[in-house]
Coordinates of C-alpha atoms and ligand atoms in Angstrom, one line a residue:
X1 CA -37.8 1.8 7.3
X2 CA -35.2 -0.7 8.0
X3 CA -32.2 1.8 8.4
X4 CA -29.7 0.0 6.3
X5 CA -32.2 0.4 3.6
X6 CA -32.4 4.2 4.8
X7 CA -28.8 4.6 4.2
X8 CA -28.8 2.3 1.2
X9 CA -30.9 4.7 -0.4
X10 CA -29.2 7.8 1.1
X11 CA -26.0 6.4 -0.9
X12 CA -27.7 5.2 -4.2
X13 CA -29.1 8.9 -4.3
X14 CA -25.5 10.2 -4.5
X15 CA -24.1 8.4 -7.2
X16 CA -24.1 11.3 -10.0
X17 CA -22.3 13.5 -7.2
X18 CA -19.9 10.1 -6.5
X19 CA -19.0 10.4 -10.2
X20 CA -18.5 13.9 -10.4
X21 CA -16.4 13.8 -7.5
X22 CA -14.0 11.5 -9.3
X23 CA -13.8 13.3 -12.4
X24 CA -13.2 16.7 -10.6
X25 CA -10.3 14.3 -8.7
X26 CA -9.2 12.7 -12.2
X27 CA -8.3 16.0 -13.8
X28 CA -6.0 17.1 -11.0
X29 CA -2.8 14.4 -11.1
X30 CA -1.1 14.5 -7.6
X31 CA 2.1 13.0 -8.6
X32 CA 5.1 12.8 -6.1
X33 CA 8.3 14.9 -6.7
X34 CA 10.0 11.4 -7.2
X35 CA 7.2 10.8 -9.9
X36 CA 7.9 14.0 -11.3
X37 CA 5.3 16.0 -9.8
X38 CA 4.1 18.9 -7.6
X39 CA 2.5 16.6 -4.9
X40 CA -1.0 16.6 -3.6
X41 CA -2.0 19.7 -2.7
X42 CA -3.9 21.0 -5.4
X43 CA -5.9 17.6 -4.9
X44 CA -6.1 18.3 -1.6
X45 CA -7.6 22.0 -1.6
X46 CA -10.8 20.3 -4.4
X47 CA -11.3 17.6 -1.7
X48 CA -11.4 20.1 1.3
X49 CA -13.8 22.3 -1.1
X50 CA -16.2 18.7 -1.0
X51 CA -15.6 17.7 2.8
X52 CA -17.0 21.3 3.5
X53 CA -19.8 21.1 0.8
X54 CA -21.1 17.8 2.1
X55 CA -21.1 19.0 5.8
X56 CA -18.0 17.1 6.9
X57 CA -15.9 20.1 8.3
X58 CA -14.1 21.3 9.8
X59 CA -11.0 19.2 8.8
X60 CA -7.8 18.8 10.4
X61 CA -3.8 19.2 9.1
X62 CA -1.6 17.1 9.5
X63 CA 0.9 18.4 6.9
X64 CA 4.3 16.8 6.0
X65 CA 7.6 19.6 5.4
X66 CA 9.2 18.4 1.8
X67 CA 11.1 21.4 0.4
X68 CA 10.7 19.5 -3.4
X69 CA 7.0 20.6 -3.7
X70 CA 6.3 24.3 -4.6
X71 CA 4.4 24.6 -1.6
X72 CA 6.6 22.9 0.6
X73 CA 4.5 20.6 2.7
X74 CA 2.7 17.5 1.3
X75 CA -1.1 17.4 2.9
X76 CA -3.0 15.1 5.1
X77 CA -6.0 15.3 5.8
X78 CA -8.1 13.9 9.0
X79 CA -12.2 14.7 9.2
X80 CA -13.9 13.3 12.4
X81 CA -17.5 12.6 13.5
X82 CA -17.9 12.0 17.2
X83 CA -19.5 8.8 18.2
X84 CA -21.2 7.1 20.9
X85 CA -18.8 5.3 22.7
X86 CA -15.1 6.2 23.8
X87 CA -13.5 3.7 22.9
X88 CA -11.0 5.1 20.2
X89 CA -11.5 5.7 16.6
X90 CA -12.5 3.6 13.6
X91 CA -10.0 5.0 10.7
X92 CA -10.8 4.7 7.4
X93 CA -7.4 5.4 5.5
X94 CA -7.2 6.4 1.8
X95 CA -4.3 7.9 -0.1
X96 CA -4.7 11.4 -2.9
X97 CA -1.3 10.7 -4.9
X98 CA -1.3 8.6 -8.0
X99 CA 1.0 7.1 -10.0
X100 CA 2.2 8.2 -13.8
X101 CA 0.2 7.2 -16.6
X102 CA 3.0 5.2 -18.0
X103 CA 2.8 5.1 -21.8
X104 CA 0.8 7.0 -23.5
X105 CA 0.4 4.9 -26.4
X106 CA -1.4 2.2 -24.2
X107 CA -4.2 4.6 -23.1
X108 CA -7.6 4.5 -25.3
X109 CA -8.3 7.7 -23.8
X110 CA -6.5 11.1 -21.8
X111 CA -5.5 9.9 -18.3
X112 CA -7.0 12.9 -16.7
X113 CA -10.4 13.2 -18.3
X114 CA -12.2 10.5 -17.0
X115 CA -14.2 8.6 -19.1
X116 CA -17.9 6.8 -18.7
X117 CA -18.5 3.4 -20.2
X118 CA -21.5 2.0 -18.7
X119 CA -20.9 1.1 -15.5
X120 CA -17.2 2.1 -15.7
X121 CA -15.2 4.8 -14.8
X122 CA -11.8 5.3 -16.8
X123 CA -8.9 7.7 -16.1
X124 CA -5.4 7.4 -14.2
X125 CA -6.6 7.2 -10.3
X126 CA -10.2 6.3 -10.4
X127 CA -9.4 3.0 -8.5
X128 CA -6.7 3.4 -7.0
X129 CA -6.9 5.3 -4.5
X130 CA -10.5 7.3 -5.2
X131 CA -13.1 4.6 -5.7
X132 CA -12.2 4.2 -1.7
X133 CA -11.6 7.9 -0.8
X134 CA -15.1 8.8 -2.6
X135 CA -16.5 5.9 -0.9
X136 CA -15.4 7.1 2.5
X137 CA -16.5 10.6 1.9
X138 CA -20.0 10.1 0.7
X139 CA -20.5 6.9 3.6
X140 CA -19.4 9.8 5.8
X141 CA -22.0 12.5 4.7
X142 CA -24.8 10.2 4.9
X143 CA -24.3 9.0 8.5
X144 CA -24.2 12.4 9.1
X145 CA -26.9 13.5 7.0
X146 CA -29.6 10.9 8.5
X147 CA -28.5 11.6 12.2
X148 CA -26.8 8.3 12.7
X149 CA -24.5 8.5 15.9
X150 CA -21.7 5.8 15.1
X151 CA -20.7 3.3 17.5
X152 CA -17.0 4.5 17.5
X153 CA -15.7 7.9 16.8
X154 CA -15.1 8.1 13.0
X155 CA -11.7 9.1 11.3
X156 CA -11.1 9.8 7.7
X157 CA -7.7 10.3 7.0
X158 CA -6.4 11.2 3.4
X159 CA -2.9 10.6 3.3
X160 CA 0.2 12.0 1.2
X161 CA 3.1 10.3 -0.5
X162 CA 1.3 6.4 -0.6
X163 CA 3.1 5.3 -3.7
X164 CA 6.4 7.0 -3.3
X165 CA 7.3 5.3 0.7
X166 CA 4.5 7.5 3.0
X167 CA 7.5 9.2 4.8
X168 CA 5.4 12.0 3.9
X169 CA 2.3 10.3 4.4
X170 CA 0.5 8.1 7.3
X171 CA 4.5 7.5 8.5
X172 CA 4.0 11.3 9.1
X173 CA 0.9 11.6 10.6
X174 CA 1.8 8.5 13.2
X175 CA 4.8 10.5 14.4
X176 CA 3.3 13.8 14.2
X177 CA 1.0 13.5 17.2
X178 CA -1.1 12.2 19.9
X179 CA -3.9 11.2 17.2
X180 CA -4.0 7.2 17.2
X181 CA -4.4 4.8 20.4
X182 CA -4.1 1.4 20.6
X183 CA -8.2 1.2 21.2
X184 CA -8.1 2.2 17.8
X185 CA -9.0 0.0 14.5
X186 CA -8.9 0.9 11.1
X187 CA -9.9 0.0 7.6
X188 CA -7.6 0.7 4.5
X189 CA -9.4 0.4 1.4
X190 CA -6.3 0.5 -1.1
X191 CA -6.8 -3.1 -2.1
X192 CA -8.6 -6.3 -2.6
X193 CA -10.6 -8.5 -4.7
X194 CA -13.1 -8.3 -7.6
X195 CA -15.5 -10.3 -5.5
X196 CA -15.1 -8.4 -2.1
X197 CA -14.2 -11.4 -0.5
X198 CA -10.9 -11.2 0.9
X199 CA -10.2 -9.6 4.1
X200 CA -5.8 -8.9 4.5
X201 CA -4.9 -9.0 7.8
X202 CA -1.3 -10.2 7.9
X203 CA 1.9 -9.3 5.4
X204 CA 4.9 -10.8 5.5
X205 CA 7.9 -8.7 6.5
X206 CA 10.2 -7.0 3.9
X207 CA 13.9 -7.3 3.5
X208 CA 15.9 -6.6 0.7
X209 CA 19.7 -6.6 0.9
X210 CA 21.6 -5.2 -2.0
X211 CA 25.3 -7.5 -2.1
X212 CA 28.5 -5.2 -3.0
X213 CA 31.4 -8.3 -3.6
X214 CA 34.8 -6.9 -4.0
X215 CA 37.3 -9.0 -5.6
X216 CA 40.3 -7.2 -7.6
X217 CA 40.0 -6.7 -11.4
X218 CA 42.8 -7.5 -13.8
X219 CA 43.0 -8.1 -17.9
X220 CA 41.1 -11.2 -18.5
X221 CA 44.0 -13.5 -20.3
X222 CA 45.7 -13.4 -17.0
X223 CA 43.0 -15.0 -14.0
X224 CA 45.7 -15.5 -11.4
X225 CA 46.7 -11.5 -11.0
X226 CA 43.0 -11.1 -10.1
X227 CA 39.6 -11.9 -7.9
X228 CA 36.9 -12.7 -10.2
X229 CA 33.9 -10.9 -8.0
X230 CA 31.2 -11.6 -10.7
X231 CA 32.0 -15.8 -9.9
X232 CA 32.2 -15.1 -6.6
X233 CA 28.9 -13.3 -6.3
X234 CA 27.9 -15.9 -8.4
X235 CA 28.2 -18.5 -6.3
X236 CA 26.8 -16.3 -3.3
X237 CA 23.3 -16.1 -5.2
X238 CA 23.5 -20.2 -5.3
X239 CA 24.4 -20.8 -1.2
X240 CA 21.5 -17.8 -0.4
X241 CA 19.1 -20.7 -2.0
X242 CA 19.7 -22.2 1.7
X243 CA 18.0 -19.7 3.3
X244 CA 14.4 -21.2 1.9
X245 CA 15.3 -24.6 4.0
X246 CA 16.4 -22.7 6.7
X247 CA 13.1 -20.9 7.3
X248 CA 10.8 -23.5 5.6
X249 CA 8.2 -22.8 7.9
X250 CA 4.6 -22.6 6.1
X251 CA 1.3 -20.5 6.9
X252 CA -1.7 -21.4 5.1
X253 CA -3.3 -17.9 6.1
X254 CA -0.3 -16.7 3.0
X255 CA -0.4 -17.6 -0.5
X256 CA 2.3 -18.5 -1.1
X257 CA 2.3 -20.1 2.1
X258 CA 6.2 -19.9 2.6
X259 CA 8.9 -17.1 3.3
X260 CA 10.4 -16.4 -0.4
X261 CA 13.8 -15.2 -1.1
X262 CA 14.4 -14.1 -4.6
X263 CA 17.4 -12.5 -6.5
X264 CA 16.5 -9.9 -8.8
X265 CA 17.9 -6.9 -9.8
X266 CA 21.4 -7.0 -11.1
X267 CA 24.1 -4.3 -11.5
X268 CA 26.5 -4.0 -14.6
X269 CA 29.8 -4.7 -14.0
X270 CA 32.6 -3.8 -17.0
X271 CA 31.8 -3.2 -20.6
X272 CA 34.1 -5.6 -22.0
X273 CA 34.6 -9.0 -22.5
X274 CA 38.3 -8.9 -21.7
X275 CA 38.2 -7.5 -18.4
X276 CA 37.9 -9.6 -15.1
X277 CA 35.3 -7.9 -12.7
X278 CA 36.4 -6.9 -9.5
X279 CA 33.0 -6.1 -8.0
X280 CA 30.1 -7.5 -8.3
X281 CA 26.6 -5.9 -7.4
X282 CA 22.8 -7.8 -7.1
X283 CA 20.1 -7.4 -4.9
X284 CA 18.0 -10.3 -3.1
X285 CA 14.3 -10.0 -2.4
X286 CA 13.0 -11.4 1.1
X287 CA 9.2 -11.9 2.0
X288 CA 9.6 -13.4 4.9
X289 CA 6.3 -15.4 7.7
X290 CA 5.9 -12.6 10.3
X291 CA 6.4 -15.4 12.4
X292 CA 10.0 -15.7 11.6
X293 CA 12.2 -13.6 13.3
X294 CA 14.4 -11.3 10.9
X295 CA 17.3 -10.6 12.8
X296 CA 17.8 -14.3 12.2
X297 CA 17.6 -14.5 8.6
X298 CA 20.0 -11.4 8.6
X299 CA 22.5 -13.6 10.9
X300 CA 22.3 -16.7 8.5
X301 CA 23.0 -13.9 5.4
X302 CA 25.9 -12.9 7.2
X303 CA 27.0 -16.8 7.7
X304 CA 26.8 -17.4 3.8
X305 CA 28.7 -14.4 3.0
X306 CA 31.3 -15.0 5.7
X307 CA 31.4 -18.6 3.7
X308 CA 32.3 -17.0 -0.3
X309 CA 34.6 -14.4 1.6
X310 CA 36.8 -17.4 2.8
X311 CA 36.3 -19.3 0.0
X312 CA 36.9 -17.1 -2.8
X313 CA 39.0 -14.4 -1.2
X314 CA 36.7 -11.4 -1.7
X315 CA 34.9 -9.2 0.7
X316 CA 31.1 -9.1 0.9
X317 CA 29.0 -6.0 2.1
X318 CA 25.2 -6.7 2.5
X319 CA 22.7 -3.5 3.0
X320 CA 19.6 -3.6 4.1
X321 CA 17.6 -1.6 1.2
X322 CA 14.1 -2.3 3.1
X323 CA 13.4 -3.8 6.0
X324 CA 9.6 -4.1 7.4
X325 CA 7.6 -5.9 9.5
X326 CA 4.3 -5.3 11.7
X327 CA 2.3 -8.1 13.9
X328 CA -0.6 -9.5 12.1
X329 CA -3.8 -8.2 12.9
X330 CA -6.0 -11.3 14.6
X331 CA -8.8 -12.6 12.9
X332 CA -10.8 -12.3 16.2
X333 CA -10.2 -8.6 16.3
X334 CA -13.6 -7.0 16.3
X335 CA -12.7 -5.0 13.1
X336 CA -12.4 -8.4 11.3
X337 CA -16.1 -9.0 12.2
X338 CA -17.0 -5.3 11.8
X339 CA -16.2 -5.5 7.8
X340 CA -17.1 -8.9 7.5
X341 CA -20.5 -8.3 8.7
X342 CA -21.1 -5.7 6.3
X343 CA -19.8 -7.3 3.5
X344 CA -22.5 -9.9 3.8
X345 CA -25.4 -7.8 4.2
X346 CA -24.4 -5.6 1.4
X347 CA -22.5 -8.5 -1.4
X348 CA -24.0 -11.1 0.3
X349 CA -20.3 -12.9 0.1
X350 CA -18.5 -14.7 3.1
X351 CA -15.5 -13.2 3.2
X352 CA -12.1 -14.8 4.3
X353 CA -9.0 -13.4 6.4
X354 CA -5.7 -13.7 4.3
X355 CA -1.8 -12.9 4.2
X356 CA -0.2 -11.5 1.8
X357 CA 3.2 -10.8 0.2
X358 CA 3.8 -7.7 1.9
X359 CA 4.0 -3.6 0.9
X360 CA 0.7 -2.2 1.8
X361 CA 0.2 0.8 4.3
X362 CA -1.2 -0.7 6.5
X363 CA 1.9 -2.3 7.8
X364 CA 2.2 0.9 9.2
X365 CA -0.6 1.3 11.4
X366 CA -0.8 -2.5 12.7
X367 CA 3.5 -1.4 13.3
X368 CA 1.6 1.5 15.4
X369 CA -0.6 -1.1 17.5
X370 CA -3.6 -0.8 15.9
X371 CA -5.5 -3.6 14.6
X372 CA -6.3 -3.2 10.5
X373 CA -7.9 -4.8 7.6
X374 CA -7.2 -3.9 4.2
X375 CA -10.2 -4.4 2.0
X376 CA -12.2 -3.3 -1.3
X377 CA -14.3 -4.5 -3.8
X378 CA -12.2 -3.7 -6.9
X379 CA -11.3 -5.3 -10.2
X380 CA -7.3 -5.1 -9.9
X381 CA -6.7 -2.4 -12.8
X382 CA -4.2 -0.1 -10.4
X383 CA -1.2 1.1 -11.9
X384 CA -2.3 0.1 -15.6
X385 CA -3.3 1.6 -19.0
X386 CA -6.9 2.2 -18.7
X387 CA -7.4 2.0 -15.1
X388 CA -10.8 1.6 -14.1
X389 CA -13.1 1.5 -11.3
X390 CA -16.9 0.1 -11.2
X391 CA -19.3 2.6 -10.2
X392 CA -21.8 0.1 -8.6
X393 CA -18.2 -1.3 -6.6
X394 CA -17.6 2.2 -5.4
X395 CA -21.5 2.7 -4.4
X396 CA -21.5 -0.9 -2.5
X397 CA -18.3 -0.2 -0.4
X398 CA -19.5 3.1 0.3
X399 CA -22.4 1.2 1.9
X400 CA -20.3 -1.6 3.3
X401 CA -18.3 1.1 5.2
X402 CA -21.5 3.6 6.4
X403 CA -22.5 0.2 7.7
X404 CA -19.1 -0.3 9.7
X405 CA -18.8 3.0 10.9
X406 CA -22.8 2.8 12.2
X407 CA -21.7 -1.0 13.5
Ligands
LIG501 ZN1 -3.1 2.6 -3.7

């Protein structure tokens, strides 16, 4: 027998254990302390109970301290299988924690007891991040089931903490040891298309500055004994338009295909109509070409502030909130040809390398050196009322990635 068709059938033969995975997962919310929660380890200990009932033990820790959590460590997880070659590990990354139902009043059914609707799957968590995670498990347990050596060795790594920052998470595990090399590539699942036909590679880089202007405040029928900061900081959100013809530079790889800077959140100043504000508080929002370099765009921020503090006689403090960027991973890297290749044998789609905004995880690893894709065949539901996952999507990217890992 062909042996994709081998493990083609070796996965279709799982999917009532597939399903039953992700309702056993469904009914256990692993919700961050600053979602409210208890973390991930309760997930974790039913996922360990599977890796050892499928054959993938043993499993290694890779445990984050956080004294919020009753049991005062958030888990990750790492399961390897040994492969031919050394010539570092192919890592397929998935995260346990979820995100809050949000209202209750949206949801048809109970978040945690997952629901079947032909081919759909239903319940807070079934997309995002376990159609992937039970995708990676199963693809692992048949390679090792039929005997199949793969090419690299194989990493699964279930991370902590995904939707909350991953200080606790893959930041963790990156610091915490000797684990990842540069020879390494890796596959993040945690996002994608409904037709399976968009391969990430790049994000843009994140900054977003919060902007404290002090003026002086004073009783409103009397301007001249004060510093308006609200028409100061005004007037600063107007000049920062410059910034999008200063770095105008364009990427067609990145929809849209320019650096964006966008004010957005906006603090309260006083209560009443009669008092002039003396400080005034908004935030800006920076996606910015990886190309560009940031410690520029900070510089010409600094400029336009220096600019409203002379003209308007306040004082302007700009904080970085967030600042990220990682090197884009090439399109010629081999893992770009790795997933692509699979893709077509198992969707029979030609799939395309983009860019995007910015804020997945695996900014993280390409920040670490190592050259990732993030990619799955979903339909887009993460984070909503009714999340929901399609079963035959979670069976053909189970395939798509036994078929990468074999390569
Ligand atoms: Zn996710």
């Amino acid at each position: 027998m062909d042996p994709i068709e081998g493990v083609r059938k070796e996965i279709s033969s799982k999917r009532d254990e597939m399903i039953e995975l992700q309702r056993a997962l469904t009914a256990v919310p692993a919700l961050g302390p600053q979602n409210g929660g208890e973390g991930e380890w309760e997930k974790a200990r039913l996922l360990i109970a599977w890796l050892e009932r499928l054959g993938l033990g043993p499993y290694e820790l890779a445990s984050a301290p956080d004294p919020r959590v009753p049991k005062g460590e958030r888990p990750n997880i790492i399961v390897t299988i040994p492969g031919r070659e050394k010539q570092g590990t192919f890592w397929i990354m998935t995260h346990m924690d979820i995100v809050p139902p949000g209202e209750a009043r949206l949801w048809e059914s109970d978040p945690y007891k997952m629901v079947i609707k032909g081919d759909r799957l239903i319940g807070r968590g079934v997309e995002d991040n376990q159609q992937s995670l039970v995708a990676s498990v199963f693809a692992a347990a048949c390679v090792k089931k039929l005997g199949l050596r793969p090419r690299r060795t194989v990493g699964l790594l279930f991370v902590s903490d995904e939707e909350t920052g991953s200080s606790h998470g893959v930041q963790h595990v990156l610091k915490a040891g000797q684990r990842f090399s540069p020879q390494d590539l890796a596959l993040v699942p945690d996002s994608g298309s409904p037709e399976g036909n968009l391969i990430e590679i790049a994000e843009k880089s994140i900054l977003w500055l919060k902007f404290v202007v002090t003026g002086k405040q004073c009783h409103a029928s009397t301007p001249e004994k004060g510093v308006n900061a609200f028409e100061a900081g005004s007037h600063l959100v107007v000049r920062l338009g410059a910034l999008r013809e200063r770095f105008a530079a364009t990427d067609r790889l990145f929809s849209p295909p320019t650096s964006t800077f966008v004010p957005t959140r906006k603090e309260a100043n006083v209560p009443n109509v009669n008092t002039l504000p003396g400080e005034d508080i908004f935030y800006l929002d920076s996606r910015v070409l990886p190309q560009e370099d940031l410690e520029r765009v900070t510089g010409e921020v600094r400029r336009i502030c220096a600019g409203i503090e002379k003209d308007f006689g306040v004082r302007v403090q700009v904080e970085e909130v967030q600042k990220a960027s990682s090197p884009p991973t090439s399109p010629d890297a081999p893992i770009v040809a790795t997933v692509r290749d699979a893709i077509r044998q198992v969707y029979g789609v030609e799939a395309s390398t983009i860019g995007i905004g910015g804020g997945t995880v695996g900014a993280y690893l390409r920040a670490a050196g190592i050259p990732t894709v993030v990619w799955s065949r979903i339909e887009e539901t993460a984070h909503q009322p009714n999340e929901y996952c399609l079963v035959s999507n979670m069976l053909g990217d189970s395939l798509v990635m036994a078929l990468a890992m074999v390569g």
